[in-house]
Coordinates of C-alpha atoms and ligand atoms in Angstrom, one line a residue:
M878 CA 101.0 128.0 -21.6
L879 CA 100.9 126.4 -25.0
E880 CA 103.8 127.5 -27.2
I881 CA 103.8 126.6 -30.9
R882 CA 107.2 127.2 -32.6
D883 CA 108.0 127.0 -36.3
I884 CA 105.5 124.2 -37.0
R885 CA 105.5 122.8 -40.6
T886 CA 102.8 120.4 -41.6
S887 CA 102.2 119.0 -45.1
Y888 CA 99.8 116.8 -47.0
G889 CA 102.1 114.9 -49.2
K890 CA 103.9 117.6 -51.3
I891 CA 101.4 120.3 -50.3
A892 CA 102.8 122.4 -47.5
A893 CA 99.8 123.7 -45.4
L894 CA 101.7 125.2 -42.4
K895 CA 105.0 126.8 -43.4
G896 CA 106.6 127.6 -40.0
V897 CA 103.8 128.7 -37.7
S898 CA 104.7 130.2 -34.3
L899 CA 102.2 131.5 -31.8
D900 CA 101.4 131.5 -28.0
I901 CA 98.1 130.4 -26.4
R902 CA 98.1 132.2 -23.1
E903 CA 96.7 130.8 -19.9
G904 CA 93.3 132.1 -18.9
G905 CA 92.7 134.0 -22.1
L906 CA 90.9 133.7 -25.4
T907 CA 93.4 133.5 -28.3
C908 CA 91.9 133.7 -31.8
L909 CA 93.3 132.5 -35.0
L910 CA 91.7 134.2 -38.0
G911 CA 92.3 133.7 -41.7
P912 CA 90.6 133.0 -45.0
N913 CA 89.6 129.6 -46.4
G914 CA 92.5 127.3 -46.9
A915 CA 94.9 129.3 -44.8
G916 CA 95.7 126.2 -42.7
K917 CA 93.6 126.9 -39.6
T918 CA 92.1 123.4 -39.3
T919 CA 95.5 121.9 -40.1
L920 CA 97.0 123.7 -37.1
I921 CA 94.3 122.4 -34.8
W922 CA 94.8 118.9 -36.0
T923 CA 98.5 119.2 -35.6
I924 CA 98.3 120.5 -32.1
A925 CA 95.8 117.7 -31.3
G926 CA 98.2 115.1 -32.6
I927 CA 95.9 113.9 -35.4
L928 CA 98.3 115.2 -38.0
R929 CA 102.1 115.0 -37.6
A930 CA 104.3 118.1 -38.0
Q931 CA 107.4 117.6 -40.1
S932 CA 109.3 120.0 -37.9
G933 CA 108.9 122.5 -35.1
S934 CA 107.8 122.1 -31.5
M935 CA 104.7 122.5 -29.4
T936 CA 105.0 122.6 -25.6
L937 CA 102.5 122.8 -22.8
D938 CA 104.0 124.5 -19.8
G939 CA 107.4 123.5 -21.1
E940 CA 106.5 119.8 -21.8
E941 CA 106.9 118.7 -25.4
L942 CA 103.7 117.6 -27.1
T943 CA 105.1 117.1 -30.5
G944 CA 105.0 113.4 -31.6
L945 CA 102.6 112.3 -28.9
K946 CA 99.5 110.3 -29.7
S947 CA 96.2 112.2 -29.9
H948 CA 94.7 110.4 -26.9
T949 CA 97.8 111.2 -24.8
I950 CA 97.4 114.9 -25.7
V951 CA 93.8 114.8 -24.6
G952 CA 94.9 113.2 -21.4
K953 CA 97.2 116.2 -20.8
G954 CA 94.2 118.5 -21.1
V955 CA 94.5 119.7 -24.7
V956 CA 91.0 119.1 -25.9
T957 CA 89.4 119.8 -29.3
V958 CA 85.9 120.9 -30.2
P959 CA 86.1 119.9 -33.9
E960 CA 84.7 121.7 -36.9
N961 CA 81.2 120.6 -37.9
R962 CA 80.9 119.3 -34.3
L963 CA 81.4 115.6 -35.2
V964 CA 79.0 114.3 -32.5
F965 CA 78.2 110.6 -32.5
P966 CA 74.8 110.9 -34.3
E967 CA 73.3 107.5 -33.2
M968 CA 74.3 107.9 -29.5
T969 CA 72.2 109.8 -27.1
V970 CA 73.2 113.2 -25.9
R971 CA 74.1 111.8 -22.4
D972 CA 76.3 109.0 -24.0
N973 CA 78.0 111.6 -26.2
L974 CA 78.9 113.6 -23.1
I975 CA 80.1 110.6 -21.2
A976 CA 82.2 109.6 -24.2
G977 CA 84.1 112.9 -23.7
A978 CA 85.4 111.6 -20.4
F979 CA 86.8 108.4 -21.9
S980 CA 90.3 109.1 -20.5
R981 CA 88.9 109.0 -17.0
R982 CA 86.2 106.4 -17.5
K983 CA 87.2 104.5 -14.3
D984 CA 86.4 107.5 -12.2
K985 CA 82.6 106.9 -12.4
T986 CA 81.7 109.3 -9.6
G987 CA 83.8 112.1 -11.0
V988 CA 82.4 111.6 -14.5
M989 CA 78.8 111.7 -13.2
A990 CA 79.5 114.9 -11.3
D991 CA 80.9 116.5 -14.4
L992 CA 77.9 115.3 -16.4
E993 CA 75.7 117.1 -14.0
D994 CA 77.8 120.3 -14.3
V995 CA 77.5 120.2 -18.1
L996 CA 73.8 119.6 -18.0
Q997 CA 73.4 122.4 -15.6
R998 CA 75.4 124.7 -17.9
F999 CA 73.3 123.6 -21.0
P1000 CA 69.7 123.2 -19.9
R1001 CA 68.8 122.4 -23.5
L1002 CA 71.0 119.4 -23.4
R1003 CA 69.4 118.2 -20.2
E1004 CA 65.9 118.4 -21.8
R1005 CA 67.3 116.3 -24.7
A1006 CA 69.6 114.0 -22.7
S1007 CA 67.9 110.8 -24.0
Q1008 CA 67.6 112.0 -27.6
E1009 CA 69.9 110.8 -30.4
A1010 CA 72.5 113.5 -31.0
G1011 CA 71.9 113.3 -34.8
T1012 CA 68.4 114.7 -34.3
L1013 CA 69.6 117.9 -32.6
S1014 CA 69.7 121.2 -34.4
G1015 CA 73.1 122.5 -35.5
G1016 CA 73.3 124.9 -32.6
E1017 CA 72.4 122.2 -30.1
Q1018 CA 75.0 119.9 -31.7
Q1019 CA 77.6 122.7 -31.2
M1020 CA 76.6 123.0 -27.5
L1021 CA 77.0 119.2 -27.2
A1022 CA 80.4 119.3 -28.8
V1023 CA 81.5 122.0 -26.3
G1024 CA 79.9 120.0 -23.4
R1025 CA 81.7 116.8 -24.6
A1026 CA 85.0 118.7 -24.6
L1027 CA 84.3 120.0 -21.1
M1028 CA 83.8 116.4 -19.9
A1029 CA 87.5 115.8 -20.6
R1030 CA 88.4 118.5 -18.0
P1031 CA 90.4 120.6 -20.5
R1032 CA 93.3 122.8 -19.5
V1033 CA 93.2 124.2 -23.1
L1034 CA 90.1 124.1 -25.3
L1035 CA 90.8 124.2 -29.1
M1036 CA 87.7 125.3 -30.9
D1037 CA 87.6 124.9 -34.7
E1038 CA 85.1 127.3 -36.3
P1039 CA 82.2 126.8 -33.9
S1040 CA 80.0 129.3 -35.9
T1041 CA 80.2 127.4 -39.2
G1042 CA 76.8 126.8 -40.8
L1043 CA 74.8 128.3 -38.0
A1044 CA 72.1 131.1 -38.2
P1045 CA 73.3 134.5 -36.9
I1046 CA 71.1 134.3 -33.8
I1047 CA 72.6 130.9 -32.9
V1048 CA 76.1 132.2 -33.6
E1049 CA 75.5 134.8 -30.9
E1050 CA 74.4 132.2 -28.5
I1051 CA 77.5 130.1 -29.2
F1052 CA 79.7 133.2 -28.7
A1053 CA 77.9 134.0 -25.4
I1054 CA 78.9 130.5 -24.2
I1055 CA 82.5 131.1 -25.4
G1056 CA 82.5 134.4 -23.6
Q1057 CA 81.2 132.7 -20.4
L1058 CA 84.0 130.1 -20.6
R1059 CA 86.6 132.8 -21.0
D1060 CA 85.2 134.8 -18.1
E1061 CA 85.6 131.7 -15.9
G1062 CA 89.3 131.9 -16.7
R1063 CA 89.5 129.0 -19.1
T1064 CA 92.2 128.9 -21.7
I1065 CA 90.7 128.9 -25.2
F1066 CA 92.1 128.8 -28.7
L1067 CA 89.4 129.8 -31.1
V1068 CA 89.8 129.4 -34.9
E1069 CA 87.3 131.5 -36.7
Q1070 CA 86.4 132.9 -40.1
N1071 CA 83.9 135.1 -38.4
A1072 CA 86.5 137.7 -37.7
H1073 CA 84.3 140.5 -36.3
M1074 CA 82.5 138.3 -33.8
A1075 CA 85.8 136.7 -32.7
L1076 CA 87.5 140.0 -32.2
D1077 CA 84.8 141.1 -29.8
Y1078 CA 85.8 138.3 -27.5
A1079 CA 89.5 137.8 -28.1
D1080 CA 92.3 138.8 -25.7
H1081 CA 94.9 138.1 -28.4
F1082 CA 94.6 137.2 -32.1
Y1083 CA 96.7 136.0 -34.9
L1084 CA 96.1 136.1 -38.6
L1085 CA 97.1 133.1 -40.7
E1086 CA 97.5 133.4 -44.5
Q1087 CA 98.6 130.6 -46.8
G1088 CA 100.3 128.8 -43.9
H1089 CA 102.1 131.8 -42.4
V1090 CA 101.2 133.9 -39.4
T1091 CA 101.1 137.4 -40.8
F1092 CA 100.0 139.3 -37.7
G1093 CA 99.8 138.8 -33.9
G1094 CA 98.5 141.3 -31.4
R1095 CA 95.6 142.5 -29.3
P1096 CA 92.3 143.6 -30.7
G1097 CA 92.3 147.4 -30.5
E1098 CA 96.0 147.6 -31.2
V1099 CA 95.5 147.9 -34.9
D1100 CA 92.9 148.9 -37.5
H1101 CA 91.4 145.4 -37.9
E1102 CA 89.0 146.4 -40.6
E1103 CA 91.9 147.2 -42.9
L1104 CA 94.0 144.2 -41.9
I1105 CA 91.2 141.7 -42.2
A1106 CA 89.8 143.1 -45.4
Q1107 CA 93.3 142.7 -46.9
A1108 CA 93.8 139.2 -45.7
Y1109 CA 90.3 138.0 -46.6
L1110 CA 90.2 139.6 -50.0
G1111 CA 93.8 138.6 -50.8
A1112 CA 94.8 142.1 -51.4
R1113 CA 98.4 141.6 -50.3
Ligands
ATP1441 P1 88.7 126.5 -43.9 O1 88.5 127.8 -43.2 O2 88.2 126.5 -45.3 O3 88.4 125.3 -43.1 P2 91.5 126.3 -43.2 O4 92.2 127.6 -42.9 O5 91.0 125.5 -42.0 O6 90.3 126.5 -44.2 P3 92.9 123.9 -43.9 O7 91.7 123.1 -44.0 O8 93.8 123.7 -42.8 O9 92.5 125.5 -44.0 O10 93.7 123.7 -45.3 C1 95.0 124.3 -45.5 C2 95.6 123.8 -46.9 O11 95.8 122.4 -46.9 C3 94.6 124.0 -48.1 O12 95.4 124.4 -49.2 C4 94.0 122.7 -48.3 O13 93.6 122.5 -49.6 C5 95.1 121.7 -47.9 N1 94.5 120.5 -47.3 C6 93.7 120.3 -46.3 N2 93.4 119.0 -46.1 C7 94.0 118.3 -47.0 C8 94.1 116.9 -47.4 N3 93.5 116.0 -46.6 N4 94.9 116.6 -48.4 C9 95.6 117.5 -49.1 N5 95.5 118.9 -48.9 C10 94.8 119.3 -47.8

């Protein structure tokens, strides 16, 4: 569905992605694992059109995304749930959700119907609909970030480290939500440092190390313990 080919992205002279290729398959959960600084967030920002790739291509069902503006990419259904949630702290939960549907703001009836769906999915957000988003707990803010992305009617959800900074029990709750979205047949690209948790849910996974994809396959195909320990401990 989303094909990433030989993407190179740099910050000035610092090359962060050094020719990354991977496939995000329709109706599946594809995970990208890798240690700190491997380039995971850079890849999400590049796909989302926030950072510009120096070379390479990214296609959604054959249509080139490379070089498009970030709001155009959202309009095509490639929607990001950013790291550290980035909810609008002074806006209410309800207004944060409505903001997620900005690309269809003229379709008021559709937006209100989607808002109802999201509030049905996350009862905790319904209880707090009039509360300022900045006063939510970390886990609730993560739910809000997912809900806001769903308001954009995503064809592909790009999730950047949704478990960062959350207590283990909340991480389980967030992964249960991700598992539910996967079971509904949604297409998800999940970037995670929490490799063990992510591999319990992934259909496919890739390992990114220092800007290079060093492994791609299905969980169960390989001895992950060994692979991940080597990557994360820098033993290669
Ligand atoms: P983490 O898990 O810690 O978020 P990551 O895998 O998401 O790491 P990136 O944040 O994509 O990694 O960073 C990849 C590389 O690019 C790192 O070497 C980092 O120092 C560098 N980098 C990231 N942002 C910038 C920036 N704004 N300016 C310069 N270098 C940057």
